[in-house]
Short mmCIF file of C-alpha atoms in Angstrom, two decimals:
data_model
loop_
_atom_site.label_atom_id
_atom_site.label_comp_id
_atom_site.label_asym_id
_atom_site.label_seq_id
_atom_site.Cartn_x
_atom_site.Cartn_y
_atom_site.Cartn_z
CA UNK A 181 -4.66 31.73 -3.15
CA UNK A 182 -4.82 33.36 -6.58
CA UNK A 183 -3.72 30.10 -8.14
CA UNK A 184 -6.63 28.26 -6.53
CA UNK A 185 -9.10 30.87 -7.72
CA UNK A 186 -7.70 30.67 -11.24
CA UNK A 187 -8.29 26.97 -11.23
CA UNK A 188 -11.89 27.65 -10.39
CA UNK A 189 -12.17 30.17 -13.20
CA UNK A 190 -10.48 28.19 -15.92
CA UNK A 191 -11.14 24.56 -15.04
CA UNK A 192 -13.79 22.53 -16.89
CA UNK A 193 -15.47 21.38 -13.68
CA UNK A 194 -16.09 24.81 -12.16
CA UNK A 195 -16.59 27.82 -14.42
CA UNK A 196 -17.43 31.47 -14.00
CA UNK A 197 -20.96 32.18 -12.70
CA UNK A 198 -23.69 31.78 -15.30
CA UNK A 199 -26.19 34.55 -15.93
CA UNK A 200 -29.72 34.48 -14.58
CA UNK A 201 -31.08 34.37 -18.15
CA UNK A 202 -29.02 31.27 -18.91
CA UNK A 203 -30.19 29.67 -15.65
CA UNK A 204 -33.84 30.27 -16.56
CA UNK A 205 -33.52 29.01 -20.14
CA UNK A 206 -31.54 25.95 -19.06
CA UNK A 207 -34.09 25.28 -16.32
CA UNK A 208 -36.90 25.42 -18.90
CA UNK A 209 -34.99 22.87 -20.99
CA UNK A 210 -34.67 20.59 -17.95
CA UNK A 211 -38.38 20.97 -17.16
CA UNK A 212 -39.44 20.07 -20.70
CA UNK A 213 -36.98 17.19 -20.65
CA UNK A 214 -38.66 15.94 -17.48
CA UNK A 215 -42.05 16.01 -19.22
CA UNK A 216 -40.83 13.76 -22.01
CA UNK A 217 -38.80 11.68 -19.54
CA UNK A 218 -41.92 10.95 -17.50
CA UNK A 219 -43.87 10.23 -20.67
CA UNK A 220 -41.33 7.71 -22.01
CA UNK A 221 -40.78 6.09 -18.60
CA UNK A 222 -44.49 5.25 -18.26
CA UNK A 223 -45.22 4.37 -21.89
CA UNK A 224 -45.18 0.59 -21.43
CA UNK A 225 -47.58 0.44 -18.47
CA UNK A 226 -50.91 1.29 -20.18
CA UNK A 227 -49.98 -0.78 -23.26
CA UNK A 228 -48.73 -3.87 -21.42
CA UNK A 229 -51.76 -6.02 -22.31
CA UNK A 230 -51.39 -5.13 -26.00
CA UNK A 231 -47.77 -6.24 -25.93
CA UNK A 232 -48.84 -9.39 -24.07
CA UNK A 233 -51.29 -10.15 -26.88
CA UNK A 234 -48.80 -9.23 -29.60
CA UNK A 235 -46.26 -11.76 -28.36
CA UNK A 236 -48.89 -14.28 -27.23
CA UNK A 237 -47.47 -14.52 -23.72
CA UNK A 238 -48.50 -13.90 -20.09
CA UNK A 239 -48.25 -10.90 -17.79
CA UNK A 240 -45.59 -12.60 -15.67
CA UNK A 241 -43.42 -12.95 -18.78
CA UNK A 242 -43.99 -9.57 -20.41
CA UNK A 243 -43.45 -7.74 -17.09
CA UNK A 244 -39.83 -8.94 -17.16
CA UNK A 245 -39.28 -5.95 -19.46
CA UNK A 246 -39.65 -3.73 -16.38
CA UNK A 247 -36.91 -5.65 -14.57
CA UNK A 248 -34.61 -5.42 -17.59
CA UNK A 249 -35.51 -1.77 -18.02
CA UNK A 250 -34.70 -0.87 -14.43
CA UNK A 251 -31.55 -3.02 -14.34
CA UNK A 252 -30.21 -1.16 -17.40
CA UNK A 253 -31.47 2.06 -15.82
CA UNK A 254 -29.14 1.26 -12.91
CA UNK A 255 -26.21 0.65 -15.27
CA UNK A 256 -26.89 3.98 -16.98
CA UNK A 257 -26.98 5.77 -13.65
CA UNK A 258 -23.68 4.15 -12.61
CA UNK A 259 -21.90 5.07 -15.85
CA UNK A 260 -23.37 8.58 -16.01
CA UNK A 261 -20.72 9.99 -13.67
CA UNK A 262 -17.99 8.97 -16.12
CA UNK A 263 -20.00 9.99 -19.18
CA UNK A 264 -20.70 13.51 -17.88
CA UNK A 265 -17.01 14.02 -17.19
CA UNK A 266 -16.17 13.31 -20.83
CA UNK A 267 -19.15 14.88 -22.63
CA UNK A 268 -20.87 18.21 -22.04
CA UNK A 269 -24.11 17.53 -20.17
CA UNK A 270 -26.35 19.27 -22.72
CA UNK A 271 -24.85 17.36 -25.63
CA UNK A 272 -25.05 14.10 -23.69
CA UNK A 273 -28.72 14.69 -22.88
CA UNK A 274 -29.40 15.34 -26.58
CA UNK A 275 -27.88 11.93 -27.42
CA UNK A 276 -29.85 10.25 -24.63
CA UNK A 277 -33.19 11.60 -25.81
CA UNK A 278 -32.37 10.65 -29.37
CA UNK A 279 -31.95 7.10 -28.10
CA UNK A 280 -35.20 7.29 -26.10
CA UNK A 281 -37.04 8.59 -29.18
CA UNK A 282 -35.74 5.70 -31.31
CA UNK A 283 -36.95 3.14 -28.75
CA UNK A 284 -40.41 4.74 -28.80
CA UNK A 285 -40.58 4.72 -32.60
CA UNK A 286 -39.59 1.05 -32.97
CA UNK A 287 -41.30 -0.52 -29.91
CA UNK A 288 -44.61 -1.33 -31.68
CA UNK A 289 -42.79 -2.92 -34.64
CA UNK A 290 -40.44 -5.38 -32.91
CA UNK A 291 -41.05 -8.89 -34.29
CA UNK A 292 -39.90 -10.92 -31.26
CA UNK A 293 -40.18 -10.75 -27.48
CA UNK A 294 -36.38 -10.90 -27.20
CA UNK A 295 -35.98 -7.72 -29.25
CA UNK A 296 -38.69 -6.09 -27.14
CA UNK A 297 -36.63 -6.85 -24.02
CA UNK A 298 -33.46 -5.52 -25.67
CA UNK A 299 -35.15 -2.24 -26.63
CA UNK A 300 -36.58 -1.97 -23.10
CA UNK A 301 -33.01 -2.28 -21.81
CA UNK A 302 -31.74 0.47 -24.13
CA UNK A 303 -34.60 2.69 -22.98
CA UNK A 304 -33.70 2.01 -19.35
CA UNK A 305 -30.02 2.82 -19.89
CA UNK A 306 -30.82 6.19 -21.50
CA UNK A 307 -33.32 7.07 -18.78
CA UNK A 308 -30.88 6.13 -16.02
CA UNK A 309 -28.26 8.51 -17.42
CA UNK A 310 -30.76 11.33 -17.79
CA UNK A 311 -32.21 10.81 -14.32
CA UNK A 312 -28.81 11.52 -12.75
CA UNK A 313 -28.37 14.54 -15.04
CA UNK A 314 -31.60 16.30 -14.10
CA UNK A 315 -31.41 15.13 -10.46
CA UNK A 316 -28.15 17.05 -9.96
CA UNK A 317 -28.63 19.79 -12.55
CA UNK A 318 -31.16 21.98 -10.75
CA UNK A 319 -29.42 21.80 -7.36
CA UNK A 320 -26.06 22.51 -8.98
CA UNK A 321 -27.42 25.52 -10.86
CA UNK A 322 -29.66 27.16 -8.21
CA UNK A 323 -27.87 25.93 -5.07
CA UNK A 324 -29.44 27.46 -1.91
CA UNK A 325 -32.43 28.73 -3.96
CA UNK A 326 -33.16 25.32 -5.49
CA UNK A 327 -36.08 24.24 -3.22
CA UNK A 328 -39.01 25.43 -5.39
CA UNK A 329 -37.16 24.42 -8.57
CA UNK A 330 -36.66 20.88 -7.22
CA UNK A 331 -40.39 20.63 -6.59
CA UNK A 332 -41.07 22.09 -10.04
CA UNK A 333 -38.80 19.63 -11.86
CA UNK A 334 -40.65 16.75 -10.21
CA UNK A 335 -43.95 18.43 -11.08
CA UNK A 336 -43.05 18.45 -14.78
CA UNK A 337 -42.00 14.81 -14.56
CA UNK A 338 -45.47 14.05 -13.18
CA UNK A 339 -47.05 15.97 -16.08
CA UNK A 340 -45.18 13.68 -18.43
CA UNK A 341 -46.21 10.61 -16.42
CA UNK A 342 -49.84 11.56 -16.97
CA UNK A 343 -49.54 11.77 -20.76
CA UNK A 344 -49.09 8.10 -21.82
CA UNK A 345 -52.46 6.94 -20.51
CA UNK A 346 -54.14 9.99 -22.10
CA UNK A 347 -52.38 9.46 -25.42
CA UNK A 348 -52.96 5.70 -25.52
CA UNK A 349 -56.46 5.42 -24.12
CA UNK A 350 -58.23 6.06 -27.49
CA UNK A 351 -56.18 3.28 -29.10
CA UNK A 352 -56.63 0.62 -26.41
CA UNK A 353 -59.39 -1.95 -25.99
CA UNK A 354 -62.66 -0.33 -24.82
CA UNK A 355 -64.86 -3.40 -24.48
CA UNK A 356 -64.34 -7.13 -24.13
CA UNK A 357 -65.33 -7.62 -27.77
CA UNK A 358 -63.20 -4.84 -29.21
CA UNK A 359 -60.30 -7.08 -30.08
CA UNK A 360 -62.48 -9.50 -32.06
CA UNK A 361 -64.45 -6.74 -33.76
CA UNK A 362 -61.41 -4.72 -34.69
CA UNK A 363 -59.53 -7.74 -35.91
CA UNK A 364 -62.46 -8.77 -38.10
CA UNK A 365 -62.64 -5.30 -39.60
CA UNK A 366 -58.93 -5.19 -40.13
CA UNK A 367 -59.00 -8.55 -41.89
CA UNK A 368 -60.93 -7.05 -44.77
CA UNK A 369 -58.36 -4.30 -45.32
CA UNK A 370 -55.02 -5.80 -44.20
CA UNK A 371 -53.51 -9.20 -43.63
CA UNK A 372 -55.34 -9.17 -40.31
CA UNK A 373 -52.85 -11.12 -38.13
CA UNK A 374 -53.06 -10.44 -34.38
CA UNK A 375 -49.47 -9.17 -34.37
CA UNK A 376 -50.22 -6.63 -37.08
CA UNK A 377 -53.39 -5.54 -35.31
CA UNK A 378 -51.52 -4.82 -32.06
CA UNK A 379 -48.79 -3.06 -34.04
CA UNK A 380 -51.33 -0.77 -35.72
CA UNK A 381 -53.01 -0.11 -32.37
CA UNK A 382 -49.74 1.06 -30.76
CA UNK A 383 -48.12 2.82 -33.73
CA UNK A 384 -49.73 6.26 -33.32
CA UNK A 385 -49.34 6.77 -29.53
CA UNK A 386 -45.72 5.58 -29.50
CA UNK A 387 -44.93 7.81 -32.48
CA UNK A 388 -46.38 10.82 -30.65
CA UNK A 389 -44.22 10.11 -27.60
CA UNK A 390 -41.16 9.63 -29.83
CA UNK A 391 -41.72 13.01 -31.47
CA UNK A 392 -41.90 14.69 -28.05
CA UNK A 393 -38.53 13.14 -27.21
CA UNK A 394 -37.03 14.37 -30.50
CA UNK A 395 -38.02 17.94 -29.56
CA UNK A 396 -36.15 17.56 -26.26
CA UNK A 397 -33.00 16.49 -28.12
CA UNK A 398 -33.32 19.44 -30.51
CA UNK A 399 -33.80 21.87 -27.60
CA UNK A 400 -30.57 20.66 -25.96
CA UNK A 401 -28.56 20.82 -29.19
CA UNK A 402 -29.65 24.42 -29.76
CA UNK A 403 -28.62 25.34 -26.20
CA UNK A 404 -25.31 23.53 -26.62
CA UNK A 405 -24.56 25.63 -29.71
CA UNK A 406 -25.76 29.02 -28.48
CA UNK A 407 -25.79 28.82 -24.67
CA UNK A 408 -23.43 26.07 -23.57
CA UNK A 409 -23.79 25.08 -19.92
CA UNK A 410 -20.89 24.55 -17.55
CA UNK A 411 -21.29 24.04 -13.79
CA UNK A 412 -21.12 27.34 -11.87
CA UNK A 413 -18.87 27.83 -8.84
CA UNK A 414 -20.31 27.46 -5.33
CA UNK A 415 -22.25 30.47 -4.05
CA UNK A 416 -19.59 31.00 -1.40
CA UNK A 417 -17.17 31.93 -4.19
CA UNK A 418 -19.39 34.47 -5.96
CA UNK A 419 -20.62 37.98 -5.28
CA UNK A 420 -24.42 38.02 -5.22
CA UNK A 421 -24.62 41.58 -6.53
CA UNK A 422 -22.49 41.40 -9.66
CA UNK A 423 -22.24 37.62 -10.06
CA UNK A 424 -18.44 37.60 -10.14
CA UNK A 425 -15.85 35.33 -8.53
CA UNK A 426 -14.62 36.79 -5.23
CA UNK A 427 -11.36 36.00 -3.51
CA UNK A 428 -11.28 33.48 -0.67
CA UNK A 429 -8.53 32.50 1.70
CA UNK A 430 -6.92 29.09 1.45
CA UNK A 431 -8.71 28.07 4.65
CA UNK A 432 -12.12 29.09 3.23
CA UNK A 433 -11.48 27.08 0.09
CA UNK A 434 -10.48 24.07 2.16
CA UNK A 435 -13.53 24.43 4.40
CA UNK A 436 -15.90 24.29 1.45
CA UNK A 437 -14.77 20.75 0.63
CA UNK A 438 -17.52 19.79 3.06
CA UNK A 439 -20.79 21.56 2.65
CA UNK A 440 -21.53 24.44 5.05
CA UNK A 441 -21.44 24.13 8.85
CA UNK A 442 -23.26 20.79 8.86
CA UNK A 443 -20.70 18.77 6.96
CA UNK A 444 -17.89 20.50 8.89
CA UNK A 445 -19.22 18.75 11.99
CA UNK A 446 -18.85 15.32 10.45
CA UNK A 447 -15.79 13.70 8.98
CA UNK A 448 -16.02 10.35 7.24
CA UNK A 449 -18.54 7.77 8.43
CA UNK A 450 -21.26 10.10 9.82
CA UNK A 451 -21.59 11.82 6.44
CA UNK A 452 -21.62 8.44 4.69
CA UNK A 453 -24.38 7.33 7.06
CA UNK A 454 -26.60 10.23 5.98
CA UNK A 455 -25.86 9.49 2.31
CA UNK A 456 -26.81 5.83 2.84
CA UNK A 457 -30.07 6.77 4.58
CA UNK A 458 -30.89 9.22 1.78
CA UNK A 459 -30.22 6.49 -0.79
CA UNK A 460 -32.55 4.11 1.08
CA UNK A 461 -35.33 6.68 1.27
CA UNK A 462 -35.07 7.74 -2.36
CA UNK A 463 -34.47 4.16 -3.51
CA UNK A 464 -37.47 2.56 -1.85
CA UNK A 465 -39.68 5.51 -2.75
CA UNK A 466 -38.64 5.36 -6.40
CA UNK A 467 -38.98 1.57 -6.52
CA UNK A 468 -42.45 1.73 -4.98
CA UNK A 469 -43.60 4.45 -7.37
CA UNK A 470 -42.18 2.74 -10.46
CA UNK A 471 -43.74 -0.61 -9.62
CA UNK A 472 -47.15 0.90 -8.87
CA UNK A 473 -47.26 3.06 -11.99
CA UNK A 474 -46.08 0.21 -14.20
CA UNK A 475 -48.59 -2.37 -12.93
CA UNK A 476 -51.57 -0.39 -11.63
CA UNK A 477 -53.41 -0.67 -15.00
CA UNK A 478 -52.81 -4.43 -14.91
CA UNK A 479 -54.28 -4.55 -11.39
CA UNK A 480 -57.53 -3.07 -12.70
CA UNK A 481 -57.71 -5.66 -15.48
CA UNK A 482 -56.90 -8.66 -13.25
CA UNK A 483 -59.05 -7.61 -10.27
CA UNK A 484 -62.61 -8.86 -9.76
CA UNK A 485 -63.72 -5.75 -11.68
CA UNK A 486 -62.17 -7.11 -14.91
CA UNK A 487 -61.67 -3.63 -16.39
CA UNK A 488 -60.80 -3.23 -20.06
CA UNK A 489 -57.47 -1.76 -21.13
CA UNK A 490 -59.06 1.61 -21.79
CA UNK A 491 -60.86 1.68 -18.43
CA UNK A 492 -57.70 0.74 -16.52
CA UNK A 493 -55.74 3.37 -18.48
CA UNK A 494 -58.31 5.93 -17.30
CA UNK A 495 -57.70 4.96 -13.65
CA UNK A 496 -53.99 5.39 -14.33
CA UNK A 497 -54.78 8.86 -15.66
CA UNK A 498 -56.49 9.61 -12.33
CA UNK A 499 -53.37 8.47 -10.48
CA UNK A 500 -50.95 10.50 -12.58
CA UNK A 501 -53.34 13.47 -12.61
CA UNK A 502 -53.42 13.54 -8.81
CA UNK A 503 -49.66 13.01 -8.86
CA UNK A 504 -49.31 16.13 -11.01
CA UNK A 505 -51.69 18.22 -8.88
CA UNK A 506 -49.86 17.21 -5.71
CA UNK A 507 -46.49 18.16 -7.12
CA UNK A 508 -47.85 21.46 -8.40
CA UNK A 509 -49.22 22.26 -4.94
CA UNK A 510 -45.89 21.33 -3.35
CA UNK A 511 -44.15 24.12 -5.29
CA UNK A 512 -46.25 26.56 -3.23
CA UNK A 513 -46.27 24.60 0.02
CA UNK A 514 -42.47 24.39 0.18
CA UNK A 515 -42.39 28.14 0.89
CA UNK A 516 -44.61 27.75 3.96
CA UNK A 517 -44.30 24.17 5.21
CA UNK A 518 -41.09 22.35 6.21
CA UNK A 519 -40.08 19.62 3.76
CA UNK A 520 -40.14 16.95 6.47
CA UNK A 521 -43.81 17.74 7.24
CA UNK A 522 -44.76 17.43 3.55
CA UNK A 523 -42.90 14.11 3.44
CA UNK A 524 -44.72 12.78 6.52
CA UNK A 525 -48.16 13.75 5.21
CA UNK A 526 -47.40 12.02 1.91
CA UNK A 527 -46.42 8.83 3.74
CA UNK A 528 -49.77 8.80 5.57
CA UNK A 529 -51.68 9.25 2.30
CA UNK A 530 -49.81 6.36 0.65
CA UNK A 531 -50.61 4.12 3.63
CA UNK A 532 -54.31 5.02 3.41
CA UNK A 533 -54.34 4.31 -0.33
CA UNK A 534 -52.68 0.94 0.11
CA UNK A 535 -55.12 -0.13 2.82
CA UNK A 536 -58.04 0.75 0.51
CA UNK A 537 -56.32 -1.19 -2.31
CA UNK A 538 -56.21 -4.32 -0.13
CA UNK A 539 -59.65 -4.08 1.49
CA UNK A 540 -62.04 -2.56 -1.07
CA UNK A 541 -60.51 -1.70 -4.47
CA UNK A 542 -60.51 -5.28 -5.76
CA UNK A 543 -64.34 -5.30 -5.88
CA UNK A 544 -65.36 -1.65 -6.15
CA UNK A 545 -64.55 0.57 -9.11
CA UNK A 546 -65.30 3.67 -7.03
CA UNK A 547 -62.78 2.61 -4.41
CA UNK A 548 -60.27 1.80 -7.16
CA UNK A 549 -60.54 5.38 -8.42
CA UNK A 550 -60.16 6.72 -4.88
CA UNK A 551 -57.09 4.52 -4.46
CA UNK A 552 -55.60 5.84 -7.69
CA UNK A 553 -56.13 9.45 -6.63
CA UNK A 554 -54.69 8.87 -3.16
CA UNK A 555 -51.66 7.07 -4.56
CA UNK A 556 -51.05 9.98 -6.90
CA UNK A 557 -51.27 12.54 -4.10
CA UNK A 558 -49.18 10.42 -1.76
CA UNK A 559 -46.39 9.74 -4.24
CA UNK A 560 -46.38 13.32 -5.50
CA UNK A 561 -43.86 14.95 -3.16
CA UNK A 562 -42.03 12.15 -1.38
CA UNK A 563 -38.85 12.24 -3.43
CA UNK A 564 -38.81 16.00 -3.99
CA UNK A 565 -39.32 16.72 -0.28
CA UNK A 566 -36.48 14.51 0.87
CA UNK A 567 -34.23 16.08 -1.79
CA UNK A 568 -35.11 19.58 -0.57
CA UNK A 569 -34.42 18.55 3.04
CA UNK A 570 -31.14 16.73 2.37
CA UNK A 571 -29.85 19.43 0.01
CA UNK A 572 -29.28 21.57 3.12
CA UNK A 573 -26.79 19.07 4.47
CA UNK A 574 -25.30 17.24 1.49
CA UNK A 575 -23.62 18.48 -1.66
CA UNK A 576 -25.46 16.53 -4.39
CA UNK A 577 -22.68 15.77 -6.87
CA UNK A 578 -23.00 13.47 -9.89
CA UNK A 579 -21.56 10.67 -7.75
CA UNK A 580 -24.09 11.08 -4.93
CA UNK A 581 -26.90 11.57 -7.44
CA UNK A 582 -25.85 8.39 -9.22
CA UNK A 583 -25.89 6.51 -5.90
CA UNK A 584 -29.47 7.66 -5.23
CA UNK A 585 -30.70 6.67 -8.69
CA UNK A 586 -28.91 3.31 -8.59
CA UNK A 587 -30.57 2.53 -5.26
CA UNK A 588 -34.00 3.23 -6.75
CA UNK A 589 -33.39 1.25 -9.91
CA UNK A 590 -32.03 -1.73 -7.96
CA UNK A 591 -35.20 -1.92 -5.89
CA UNK A 592 -37.35 -1.10 -8.90
CA UNK A 593 -35.85 -4.02 -10.83
CA UNK A 594 -36.83 -6.50 -8.10
CA UNK A 595 -40.41 -5.39 -7.44
CA UNK A 596 -41.84 -6.20 -10.92
CA UNK A 597 -40.48 -9.76 -10.59
CA UNK A 598 -42.35 -10.19 -7.30
CA UNK A 599 -45.59 -8.60 -8.47
CA UNK A 600 -45.60 -9.66 -12.14
CA UNK A 601 -45.32 -13.34 -11.25
CA UNK A 602 -48.52 -13.32 -9.16
CA UNK A 603 -50.68 -10.40 -10.27
CA UNK A 604 -52.65 -12.51 -12.81
CA UNK A 605 -54.26 -14.63 -10.08
CA UNK A 606 -53.67 -12.44 -6.98
CA UNK A 607 -53.80 -8.75 -7.96
CA UNK A 608 -53.57 -7.61 -4.32
CA UNK A 609 -49.89 -8.62 -4.46
CA UNK A 610 -49.33 -5.09 -5.80
CA UNK A 611 -49.79 -3.82 -2.22
CA UNK A 612 -46.98 -5.92 -0.69
CA UNK A 613 -43.99 -3.90 -1.98
CA UNK A 614 -45.79 -0.70 -1.00
CA UNK A 615 -46.26 -1.81 2.62
CA UNK A 616 -42.62 -2.87 2.82
CA UNK A 617 -41.33 0.34 1.20
CA UNK A 618 -43.39 2.55 3.51
CA UNK A 619 -41.90 0.74 6.51
CA UNK A 620 -38.37 1.36 5.25
CA UNK A 621 -39.18 5.02 4.50
CA UNK A 622 -40.50 5.62 8.01
CA UNK A 623 -37.49 4.03 9.73
CA UNK A 624 -34.84 5.57 7.45
CA UNK A 625 -36.36 9.07 7.51
CA UNK A 626 -36.67 8.97 11.32
CA UNK A 627 -32.99 8.02 11.64
CA UNK A 628 -31.94 10.74 9.16
CA UNK A 629 -33.97 13.37 11.00
CA UNK A 630 -32.49 12.26 14.33
CA UNK A 631 -28.96 12.62 12.95
CA UNK A 632 -29.53 16.07 11.45
CA UNK A 633 -31.45 17.33 14.49
CA UNK A 634 -28.70 16.31 16.92
CA UNK A 635 -25.98 17.90 14.81
CA UNK A 636 -27.99 21.09 14.45
CA UNK A 637 -28.32 21.35 18.23
CA UNK A 638 -24.59 20.77 18.74
CA UNK A 639 -23.82 23.48 16.21
CA UNK A 640 -26.33 25.88 17.72
CA UNK A 641 -28.50 25.75 14.55
#
């Protein structure tokens, strides 16, 4: 018994309880990291047409960067479990954001499309690793109290997702003649090639985003030096009053190998079934959100409305703004409303937005703005709500977190290929993955709820 407890005290994987002050400061670091993470993840979307012009290619070709990005994102998520076992999480996150910052700094200056794809892959790998880190971090640190913090970490990600369109809008094309006018002006002061013009247009916004990422890396290095994080023991092994390890019997230690009463009911396959359903829900939700946010500005430009880059970036700001408001509201709602109800309401809003996208948004700018706002509200709490709900029944380790992220990146790598190939001449194709994803979400979430509800009744819960 004492030997087992000593392992928990001295082992690298499970340390002594961390103080509340360290939890709060580390949580703030995660939240700021999520802001810059969301900012970097969505940086290419509003600027896609500029990159298309820079490399003199088509949307179907340039959008391959999203597939490469998400494929490498998946590789990063898969390898993260091994990486975090070898390197302290704070130090690893500092390295990851250094890599993300470098990709932001050099993206506008890449001379060839091939190098652009390579840098997009490096960006995806770094983001995949970090996504697993922050996905598990909050639940590991706050455990049974993590619900509002989960909603908050997704809220800060949405704040970051809103920034790229705001930062880039002043530097993008505002009218149909802007490119010609600006190029003519530039010709008198520089060499005036189209590639140089696009590079100058993108230099400032990408540098701003890169600097934000550098600050995240610095924040983590400072914490690593002065307030190094190590995973705390489970709450069942601590005393809530003085935050110390308490003794447990051998049987209690063995019982905790499966989380709480729920996982005690299920050996083997039933638990795996819930993990698989969770991966499907999170995967198709993440794939749907990534595809929509990456290509929604392009939809505005290729629709019958023929919006300029700046105008379509503004509609993207409406989407990410509503996304942020919805996630902020969910932090409060989670105290009063069950997570499964929030999830269901969000699904209905996404369906309404997608129907408007198909029927009216292609010809009406007003309806396009309404669609953007509804998408933002609908996407806002889907992933966070299912995480809050499943956290009651599953112990979200790095391995399970990696599985969830890999599922999302796998689906997210396929969707841009489907949409990017056709969006130039049929912009409504953007709605197809959303309809399919919503169908999967409804079926998978219903099955997951059925499983948990039945087991709760058997256990008297």
